[in-house]
Amino acid sequence: MTQTASANLTHWPERVDLAAALRWTARMNMHEGVANHFSLAVNDSGTRFLMNPANRHFGRVRASELIVVDADDPDALSRPGAPDPTAWGLHGSLHRLCPHARCAMHVHSVWATVLACLQDSRLPPLDQNACMFFNRQAVDTSYGGLAFEEEGARCATLLSDPKVKVLIMGNHGVMVIGDTVADTFNRLYYFERAAEVYVRALQTGQPLRILPDDIADKTAQEIDAYPDQGTPFLAELKGILDDEGSPYAS
């Protein structure tokens, strides 16, 4: 498929990447109805961002449909094409308070949400994938209802440390942040995989072989330093969509 930018739309490559990530999140069953939201900052301060439109299924989003939201605009919810109020509360707060969070993906994916509902919601370094998140995750134990502005701002403060890339939102879901769409989607994918392995391991009832902290930290650093993994992954996923004739890039 030829990916042709609309003359009236900016940030076309970023739009295409975000639309592809949304569609694959649906295909991998990490979405939830017409809820959940992804965002990508498009200015230096991070306050202006692309986001999926309200009430649009992840599996149908097109690049041209992504909306542009300004976290500093007090009238954002009253403008035509306004974002979902919880998307505004959560992502607006995040992009306003955490400029290092260039891309943010919030889902209620099954395995991450199971983890978020456990008394101890931390993802331990049980396998190599889980080591990616060692000392790079935070757990919110103070769920306060739907993520309107006050709740969204509270959640955003838990991602103020740039080292923390995943917020396990207790009794809710997960928020993953990164530098680009590819980087963030890669992290979201591996967190869900690692959470599934952990929960399935718990279900066996057998003792778990948790890796020691020094090995977990060494592995996390090695993964951090490993040549960019997210870009070729997303490129392959876009290639599959292109081969299928998907209109995601329109």
Rosetta silent file (secondary structure, phi, psi, omega in degrees, C-alpha in Angstrom):
SEQUENCE: MTQTASANLTHWPERVDLAAALRWTARMNMHEGVANHFSLAVNDSGTRFLMNPANRHFGRVRASELIVVDADDPDALSRPGAPDPTAWGLHGSLHRLCPHARCAMHVHSVWATVLACLQDSRLPPLDQNACMFFNRQAVDTSYGGLAFEEEGARCATLLSDPKVKVLIMGNHGVMVIGDTVADTFNRLYYFERAAEVYVRALQTGQPLRILPDDIADKTAQEIDAYPDQGTPFLAELKGILDDEGSPYAS
SCORE:     score description
SCORE:     0.000 S_00000001
   1 L     0.000  135.923  174.822    0.000    0.000    0.000 S_00000001
   2 L   -82.098  124.497 -178.175    1.254    3.477   -0.786 S_00000001
   3 L   -93.673  100.608 -174.202    1.177    5.573    2.363 S_00000001
   4 L  -107.598  125.824 -179.582    0.171    9.008    1.128 S_00000001
   5 L   -73.489  143.641  171.822   -0.111   11.944    3.488 S_00000001
   6 L   -74.336  140.866 -177.409   -3.178   14.146    3.404 S_00000001
   7 L   -61.674  -23.624 -175.085   -2.289   17.694    2.392 S_00000001
   8 L  -100.459    4.477 -175.923   -4.060   19.050    5.471 S_00000001
   9 L  -115.889  136.022  177.210   -2.541   16.734    8.062 S_00000001
  10 L   -96.465  167.362  174.755    0.767   17.100    9.883 S_00000001
  11 L    56.262   46.716 -175.284    2.970   14.397   11.399 S_00000001
  12 H   -63.305  -47.072  179.166    1.932   11.818    8.843 S_00000001
  13 H   -58.317  -38.035  178.998    4.581    9.131    9.584 S_00000001
  14 H   -67.261  -38.093  176.951    3.731    9.336   13.265 S_00000001
  15 H   -61.201  -44.418 -179.044    0.026    9.026   12.468 S_00000001
  16 H   -63.094  -44.400  178.896    0.672    5.905   10.407 S_00000001
  17 H   -60.906  -44.567 -177.001    2.728    4.309   13.180 S_00000001
  18 H   -67.251  -40.496  177.943    0.103    5.084   15.809 S_00000001
  19 H   -63.211  -40.026  178.315   -2.749    3.771   13.664 S_00000001
  20 H   -64.054  -42.777  179.670   -0.818    0.555   13.033 S_00000001
  21 H   -63.784  -39.436  177.834   -0.146    0.102   16.746 S_00000001
  22 H   -62.407  -46.169 -178.620   -3.826    0.626   17.540 S_00000001
  23 H   -64.428  -39.914 -179.911   -4.904   -1.949   14.960 S_00000001
  24 H   -73.185  -28.852  174.956   -2.412   -4.525   16.166 S_00000001
  25 H   -62.526  -39.512  175.935   -3.426   -3.960   19.787 S_00000001
  26 H   -66.963  -43.592 -177.397   -6.947   -4.952   18.766 S_00000001
  27 H   -64.160  -32.859  179.567   -5.690   -7.938   16.780 S_00000001
  28 L   -86.909    7.446  178.078   -3.666   -9.154   19.762 S_00000001
  29 L    59.373   39.224  174.937   -6.754   -8.818   21.979 S_00000001
  30 L  -106.318    8.584 -179.193   -5.170   -6.190   24.204 S_00000001
  31 L   -97.520 -178.121  175.546   -7.975   -3.661   23.574 S_00000001
  32 E  -150.693   98.198  178.252  -11.335   -3.271   25.293 S_00000001
  33 L    57.241 -129.859  174.994  -14.389   -2.335   23.261 S_00000001
  34 L  -108.631   20.582  176.907  -14.157    1.305   22.225 S_00000001
  35 E   -94.740 -177.065  179.724  -12.360    2.248   25.431 S_00000001
  36 L    74.096  159.028 -170.688   -8.604    2.720   26.070 S_00000001
  37 E  -157.833  146.080  175.709   -6.331    5.231   24.406 S_00000001
  38 E  -119.437  149.264  177.121   -2.909    5.861   22.892 S_00000001
  39 E  -144.322  156.416 -179.767   -1.174    9.225   22.539 S_00000001
  40 E  -144.823  120.333  179.645    1.989   10.610   20.984 S_00000001
  41 E   -67.724  140.860 -178.055    3.530   14.017   21.683 S_00000001
  42 L  -127.351    9.362  171.622    4.247   16.114   18.591 S_00000001
  43 L  -128.715  167.767 -173.184    5.840   19.257   20.043 S_00000001
  44 L   -61.618  -39.254 -177.742    9.041   19.776   22.013 S_00000001
  45 L   -77.766  -15.014  178.522    7.336   20.343   25.368 S_00000001
  46 L    86.106    1.658 -174.228    5.146   17.275   24.905 S_00000001
  47 L   -85.111  -14.815  178.533    1.898   19.114   25.569 S_00000001
  48 E  -108.723  126.456 -171.586    0.470   18.757   22.065 S_00000001
  49 E  -145.767  152.261  171.453   -0.298   15.186   21.117 S_00000001
  50 E   -81.054  148.646  178.747   -1.994   12.839   18.696 S_00000001
  51 E  -154.589  150.398  175.084   -4.677   10.538   20.101 S_00000001
  52 L   -66.155  142.880 -178.337   -7.205    8.009   18.857 S_00000001
  53 L   -68.643  154.514 -179.748  -10.696    9.538   18.484 S_00000001
  54 L   -62.969  140.862  172.002  -13.378    8.841   21.075 S_00000001
  55 L    62.687   26.501  176.281  -15.582    5.791   20.581 S_00000001
  56 L  -110.654  127.096 -179.926  -13.610    4.433   17.631 S_00000001
  57 L   -63.753  136.956  179.799  -12.614    0.768   17.767 S_00000001
  58 H   -52.807  -36.204 -174.913   -8.836    0.258   17.744 S_00000001
  59 H   -73.738   -3.621 -178.631   -9.245   -2.199   14.883 S_00000001
  60 H  -120.563   -2.870 -174.767  -10.756    0.451   12.572 S_00000001
  61 L   -65.729  136.960  174.436   -8.635    3.532   13.270 S_00000001
  62 L  -111.493  154.390 -179.295   -7.052    5.271   10.283 S_00000001
  63 H   -55.844  -38.915 -176.900   -4.084    7.633   10.389 S_00000001
  64 H   -71.331  -16.505 -177.817   -6.212   10.513    9.130 S_00000001
  65 H   -86.675  -14.495 -177.805   -8.732   10.074   11.971 S_00000001
  66 L   -62.182  136.996 -178.069   -6.287   10.677   14.803 S_00000001
  67 E   -95.376  158.160  175.665   -7.081   13.873   16.664 S_00000001
  68 E  -108.890  126.468 -175.301   -4.646   16.522   17.905 S_00000001
  69 E  -122.676  143.060  177.642   -5.073   17.538   21.537 S_00000001
  70 E  -110.988  114.793 -177.488   -3.422   20.330   23.516 S_00000001
  71 L   -63.256  -20.163  179.954   -2.862   19.457   27.167 S_00000001
  72 L   -96.237    7.328 -179.473   -2.808   23.165   28.027 S_00000001
  73 L   -92.883  107.423 -177.904   -6.164   23.894   26.383 S_00000001
  74 L   -67.409  -15.666 -178.792   -8.813   24.243   29.141 S_00000001
  75 L  -102.605   16.861 -174.839  -11.573   23.998   26.532 S_00000001
  76 H   -56.145  -37.779 -176.300  -10.325   20.759   24.958 S_00000001
  77 H   -78.330  -13.008 -178.459  -13.413   18.801   25.977 S_00000001
  78 H  -101.716   -1.050 -179.348  -15.845   21.354   24.547 S_00000001
  79 L   -86.268  156.505  175.627  -14.310   21.558   21.075 S_00000001
  80 L   -58.141  141.309 -178.708  -15.575   19.546   18.073 S_00000001
  81 L    68.629   30.809 -177.549  -13.970   16.124   17.935 S_00000001
  82 L   -63.177  151.004  176.309  -13.094   16.257   21.629 S_00000001
  83 L   -71.061  164.554  171.586  -11.253   13.331   23.182 S_00000001
  84 L   -57.436  140.164 -177.373  -12.921   10.917   25.553 S_00000001
  85 H   -58.464  -36.128  178.362  -13.057   12.596   29.005 S_00000001
  86 H   -75.377  -31.643  175.048  -11.004    9.854   30.660 S_00000001
  87 H   -63.763  -42.028  177.279   -8.487    9.940   27.802 S_00000001
  88 H   -63.000  -46.299 -178.102   -8.173   13.679   28.381 S_00000001
  89 H   -61.885  -42.824 -175.566   -7.829   13.241   32.130 S_00000001
  90 H   -80.994  -53.305 -175.257   -5.172   10.554   31.904 S_00000001
  91 H   -78.253  -36.287  176.204   -3.170   11.508   28.809 S_00000001
  92 H   -59.986  -44.518  178.776   -3.601   15.263   29.141 S_00000001
  93 H   -64.275  -42.918 -177.564   -2.214   15.099   32.676 S_00000001
  94 H   -62.992  -47.869 -178.513    0.597   12.787   31.648 S_00000001
  95 H   -71.002  -24.066  177.993    1.771   14.939   28.732 S_00000001
  96 H   -77.622  -39.025 -172.039    1.448   18.077   30.845 S_00000001
  97 H   -98.899  -21.106 -175.061    3.371   16.753   33.858 S_00000001
  98 L  -129.009   79.046 -176.163    5.808   14.244   32.324 S_00000001
  99 L   -62.142  -18.755  177.329    7.434   15.663   29.168 S_00000001
 100 L   -73.371  -16.164  179.374    9.693   12.598   28.941 S_00000001
 101 L   -84.417   79.240 -176.668    6.590   10.486   28.219 S_00000001
 102 L   -68.381  -38.498  178.157    6.555   11.116   24.476 S_00000001
 103 E  -126.835  141.674 -179.076    4.246    8.203   23.751 S_00000001
 104 E  -138.520  131.818 -179.471    1.715    6.663   26.120 S_00000001
 105 E  -127.231  117.528 -179.894   -0.393    3.528   25.697 S_00000001
 106 E  -114.106  124.224  178.318   -3.146    2.693   28.160 S_00000001
 107 E  -138.642  162.927  171.312   -4.982   -0.614   27.933 S_00000001
 108 L  -110.512   46.862 -178.527   -7.026   -3.005   30.038 S_00000001
 109 L   -60.571  150.153 -168.805   -5.336   -6.023   28.486 S_00000001
 110 H   -58.289  -54.149 -171.085   -6.252   -9.295   30.176 S_00000001
 111 H   -73.477  -37.083  175.620   -2.964  -10.431   31.683 S_00000001
 112 H   -65.321  -35.210 -179.652   -1.742   -6.998   32.774 S_00000001
 113 H   -73.981  -35.905  172.460   -5.130   -6.362   34.378 S_00000001
 114 H   -57.369  -47.653  178.532   -5.049   -9.706   36.186 S_00000001
 115 H   -57.883  -41.529 -178.303   -1.672   -8.642   37.554 S_00000001
 116 H   -66.803  -15.100 -178.849   -3.145   -5.260   38.532 S_00000001
 117 L   -98.887   -2.453  177.634   -5.798   -7.052   40.597 S_00000001
 118 L   -80.169  153.706  177.467   -3.393   -9.096   42.728 S_00000001
 119 L   -57.797  -41.859  173.117   -2.543   -7.987   46.263 S_00000001
 120 L  -109.084  104.899 -172.923    1.059   -7.749   45.108 S_00000001
 121 L   -93.267    5.633  178.209    0.855   -6.360   41.575 S_00000001
 122 L   -68.556  144.687  173.319    4.564   -6.161   40.866 S_00000001
 123 L   -92.118  110.646 -178.316    5.857   -8.147   37.920 S_00000001
 124 L   -79.411  160.817  179.500    8.797  -10.166   39.307 S_00000001
 125 L   -77.459   72.665 -177.361   11.806  -11.149   37.166 S_00000001
 126 L   -82.475  -35.266  179.629   10.519  -14.638   36.444 S_00000001
 127 L  -138.241  177.964 -176.380   11.744  -14.843   32.850 S_00000001
 128 H   -59.967  -42.048  179.084   13.905  -12.875   30.447 S_00000001
 129 H   -60.934  -41.924 -178.944   10.991  -10.769   29.191 S_00000001
 130 H   -64.463  -29.052  179.389   10.018   -9.818   32.731 S_00000001
 131 H   -62.140  -25.450  177.407   13.566   -8.642   33.412 S_00000001
 132 L   -54.315  -27.010 -172.469   12.942   -5.810   30.940 S_00000001
 133 L  -107.764    8.476 -179.285   10.783   -4.213   33.642 S_00000001
 134 L   -65.969  123.166 -177.192   12.984   -4.809   36.692 S_00000001
 135 L    59.464   23.249  179.711   13.157   -1.537   38.650 S_00000001
 136 L  -129.455   21.061 -178.979   11.366    0.102   35.715 S_00000001
 137 E  -132.492  153.142  173.957    7.781   -0.283   36.896 S_00000001
 138 E  -128.963  151.904 -179.969    5.540    1.424   39.434 S_00000001
 139 E  -119.254  127.288  175.646    2.386    0.110   41.070 S_00000001
 140 E   -94.740  116.932 -179.627   -0.607    2.300   41.861 S_00000001
 141 L  -106.452   13.210 -173.711   -2.403    0.959   44.925 S_00000001
 142 L  -124.967   45.632  179.310   -4.811    3.889   45.323 S_00000001
 143 L   -49.599  131.696 -175.288   -7.370    3.474   42.536 S_00000001
 144 L  -126.475   21.131  179.559   -9.861    6.313   42.823 S_00000001
 145 L   107.094 -170.420 -177.925  -12.398    5.753   40.053 S_00000001
 146 L   -57.056  147.606 -171.575  -12.530    6.747   36.396 S_00000001
 147 L   -81.979   59.227  169.869   -9.494    8.690   35.198 S_00000001
 148 L   -72.378 -173.481 -167.176  -11.026   12.123   34.938 S_00000001
 149 H   -56.065  -46.536 -177.205   -8.678   15.078   35.498 S_00000001
 150 H   -64.773  -45.688  179.315   -7.993   14.698   39.238 S_00000001
 151 H   -67.426  -39.541  178.595   -7.453   10.943   39.031 S_00000001
 152 H   -62.156  -41.527  178.829   -5.448   11.304   35.829 S_00000001
 153 H   -65.383  -39.088  178.085   -3.134   13.851   37.421 S_00000001
 154 H   -62.106  -44.428  179.685   -2.602   11.587   40.428 S_00000001
 155 H   -63.700  -39.596 -177.606   -1.661    8.690   38.152 S_00000001
 156 H   -61.354  -34.279 -179.301    0.702   10.878   36.119 S_00000001
 157 H   -63.658  -23.137 -179.307    2.760   11.729   39.203 S_00000001
 158 L   -77.248   -7.589  177.487    3.618    8.029   39.531 S_00000001
 159 L  -112.747   21.796 -177.050    5.469    8.217   36.197 S_00000001
 160 L   -70.741  -25.095  177.753    7.552   11.285   37.077 S_00000001
 161 L   -81.497  116.230 -177.551   10.768    9.234   37.246 S_00000001
 162 L   -58.067  -20.914  179.206   12.016    8.824   33.631 S_00000001
 163 L   -71.677  -27.141 -178.549   13.381    5.380   34.503 S_00000001
 164 L   -80.502  118.514 -175.952    9.858    4.118   35.201 S_00000001
 165 L  -109.509  -12.261 -177.797    8.315    3.000   31.919 S_00000001
 166 E  -134.699  130.975  172.247    5.276    1.043   33.124 S_00000001
 167 E  -111.588  113.933  174.685    2.556    1.961   35.604 S_00000001
 168 E   -84.028  108.507 -172.587    0.572   -1.032   36.814 S_00000001
 169 E   -88.431   99.607 -174.606   -2.699    0.673   37.623 S_00000001
 170 L   -49.213  131.141  179.357   -4.144   -1.275   40.530 S_00000001
 171 L    62.279   21.614 -172.642   -7.668   -2.618   39.880 S_00000001
 172 L  -139.762  -67.224 -174.897   -7.594   -0.906   36.481 S_00000001
 173 E   171.119 -140.207 -177.214   -5.031   -1.819   33.803 S_00000001
 174 E  -144.007  146.740  171.565   -1.631   -0.642   32.640 S_00000001
 175 E  -121.613  126.241  179.949   -0.002    2.512   31.257 S_00000001
 176 E  -118.979  135.670  179.779    3.179    2.116   29.216 S_00000001
 177 E  -123.298  161.420  178.968    5.339    5.036   28.087 S_00000001
 178 E  -169.620 -173.209 -175.885    8.263    5.405   25.705 S_00000001
 179 L   -86.345  -32.094 -177.630   10.107    7.618   23.267 S_00000001
 180 L  -139.308  172.605  175.438    8.313    6.606   20.063 S_00000001
 181 H   -61.340  -46.307 -177.760    5.313    4.562   18.973 S_00000001
 182 H   -61.690  -45.681  179.720    7.589    1.636   18.086 S_00000001
 183 H   -60.872  -44.537 -175.591    9.449    1.777   21.408 S_00000001
 184 H   -72.857  -42.827  179.148    6.246    1.989   23.440 S_00000001
 185 H   -63.961  -39.581  176.879    4.316   -0.673   21.540 S_00000001
 186 H   -58.115  -44.073 -179.812    7.265   -3.054   21.843 S_00000001
 187 H   -67.427  -41.163  177.603    7.278   -2.514   25.613 S_00000001
 188 H   -60.109  -45.770 -179.208    3.502   -2.940   25.852 S_00000001
 189 H   -59.721  -48.208 -177.178    3.671   -6.205   23.915 S_00000001
 190 H   -71.833  -29.633  176.191    6.440   -7.659   26.074 S_00000001
 191 H   -66.437  -43.546  179.344    4.809   -6.552   29.315 S_00000001
 192 H   -63.089  -41.023  178.144    1.609   -8.360   28.386 S_00000001
 193 H   -62.857  -45.144 -178.945    3.587  -11.472   27.404 S_00000001
 194 H   -66.465  -38.525  177.685    5.564  -11.411   30.650 S_00000001
 195 H   -64.110  -39.134  178.123    2.419  -10.884   32.722 S_00000001
 196 H   -63.748  -45.740  178.881    0.791  -13.870   31.020 S_00000001
 197 H   -58.995  -44.200 -178.874    3.776  -16.113   31.736 S_00000001
 198 H   -63.317  -47.421 -178.713    3.791  -15.017   35.380 S_00000001
 199 H   -65.515  -41.102  178.142    0.071  -15.551   35.925 S_00000001
 200 H   -65.264  -36.195  176.728    0.146  -18.925   34.168 S_00000001
 201 H   -64.717  -41.021  176.101    3.149  -19.930   36.298 S_00000001
 202 H   -59.864  -36.639 -176.868    1.195  -18.995   39.435 S_00000001
 203 H   -66.951  -20.631  178.055   -1.660  -21.176   38.235 S_00000001
 204 H   -70.792  -22.939 -177.249    0.545  -24.283   38.307 S_00000001
 205 L    76.272    1.273 -179.901    0.821  -23.986   42.075 S_00000001
 206 L   -87.128  155.442  176.422    4.491  -24.924   41.806 S_00000001
 207 L   -60.031  142.286 -178.917    7.301  -22.881   43.427 S_00000001
 208 L   -93.634  143.383  177.279    8.560  -20.124   41.132 S_00000001
 209 L   -98.310   80.389 -179.696   12.210  -19.739   40.143 S_00000001
 210 L   -74.903  133.967 -179.826   12.499  -15.950   40.463 S_00000001
 211 L   -68.664  145.767  176.708   15.788  -14.592   39.147 S_00000001
 212 L   -64.843  153.816 -175.520   18.121  -12.920   41.669 S_00000001
 213 H   -56.934  -39.969 -176.420   18.138   -9.130   41.660 S_00000001
 214 H   -66.616  -37.872  177.856   21.680   -8.826   40.298 S_00000001
 215 H   -71.823  -39.828  178.614   20.909  -11.037   37.289 S_00000001
 216 H   -62.091  -43.100 -179.433   17.566   -9.303   36.725 S_00000001
 217 H   -67.695  -41.150  177.668   19.243   -5.888   36.807 S_00000001
 218 H   -59.927  -44.273 -179.554   22.057   -7.038   34.493 S_00000001
 219 H   -66.330  -41.163  178.213   19.521   -8.381   32.019 S_00000001
 220 H   -60.342  -42.830  178.877   17.433   -5.194   32.183 S_00000001
 221 H   -66.128  -38.375  177.912   20.504   -3.110   31.398 S_00000001
 222 H   -64.508  -39.648  177.879   21.429   -5.412   28.527 S_00000001
 223 H   -66.795  -40.944  177.945   17.932   -5.069   27.082 S_00000001
 224 H   -59.040  -37.933 -175.864   18.106   -1.280   27.474 S_00000001
 225 H   -87.900   -7.382 -177.195   21.398   -1.252   25.556 S_00000001
 226 L   -67.703  141.023  178.995   20.289   -3.733   22.895 S_00000001
 227 L   -51.667  144.736 -174.029   19.963   -2.225   19.386 S_00000001
 228 L   -37.267  115.212 -179.481   16.481   -0.820   18.728 S_00000001
 229 L   -93.342  -32.356 -172.888   14.016   -3.696   18.877 S_00000001
 230 H   -69.536  -36.603 -175.199   10.762   -1.790   18.468 S_00000001
 231 H   -63.458  -50.501  178.366   11.366   -0.250   15.041 S_00000001
 232 H   -66.439  -31.120  178.090   11.785   -3.500   13.047 S_00000001
 233 H   -63.054  -51.089 -179.650    8.928   -5.097   14.997 S_00000001
 234 H   -65.518  -36.023  178.444    6.504   -2.301   14.113 S_00000001
 235 H   -60.949  -41.110  178.045    7.809   -2.235   10.532 S_00000001
 236 H   -66.301  -39.793  178.857    6.960   -5.917   10.156 S_00000001
 237 H   -65.681  -39.615  175.699    3.491   -5.392   11.617 S_00000001
 238 H   -65.519  -36.967  178.000    2.873   -2.521    9.201 S_00000001
 239 H   -61.584  -39.738  177.502    4.113   -4.737    6.403 S_00000001
 240 H   -63.850  -44.657  177.954    1.528   -7.379    7.273 S_00000001
 241 H   -61.554  -41.600  178.502   -1.218   -4.747    7.264 S_00000001
 242 H   -62.171  -43.787  179.451    0.028   -3.441    3.908 S_00000001
 243 H   -60.593  -32.100 -178.836    0.055   -6.960    2.453 S_00000001
 244 H   -83.757   -8.690 -178.091   -3.546   -7.395    3.574 S_00000001
 245 L    78.759   24.352 -179.940   -4.622   -4.103    2.012 S_00000001
 246 L   -64.576  142.571  179.004   -5.570   -2.520    5.327 S_00000001
 247 L   -88.616   17.946 -176.201   -6.613    1.161    5.125 S_00000001
 248 L   -56.206  -33.628 -175.600   -4.852    2.000    8.412 S_00000001
 249 L   -94.054   29.153  179.720   -2.436    4.339    6.593 S_00000001
 250 L  -117.115    0.000    0.000   -5.145    6.372    4.906 S_00000001
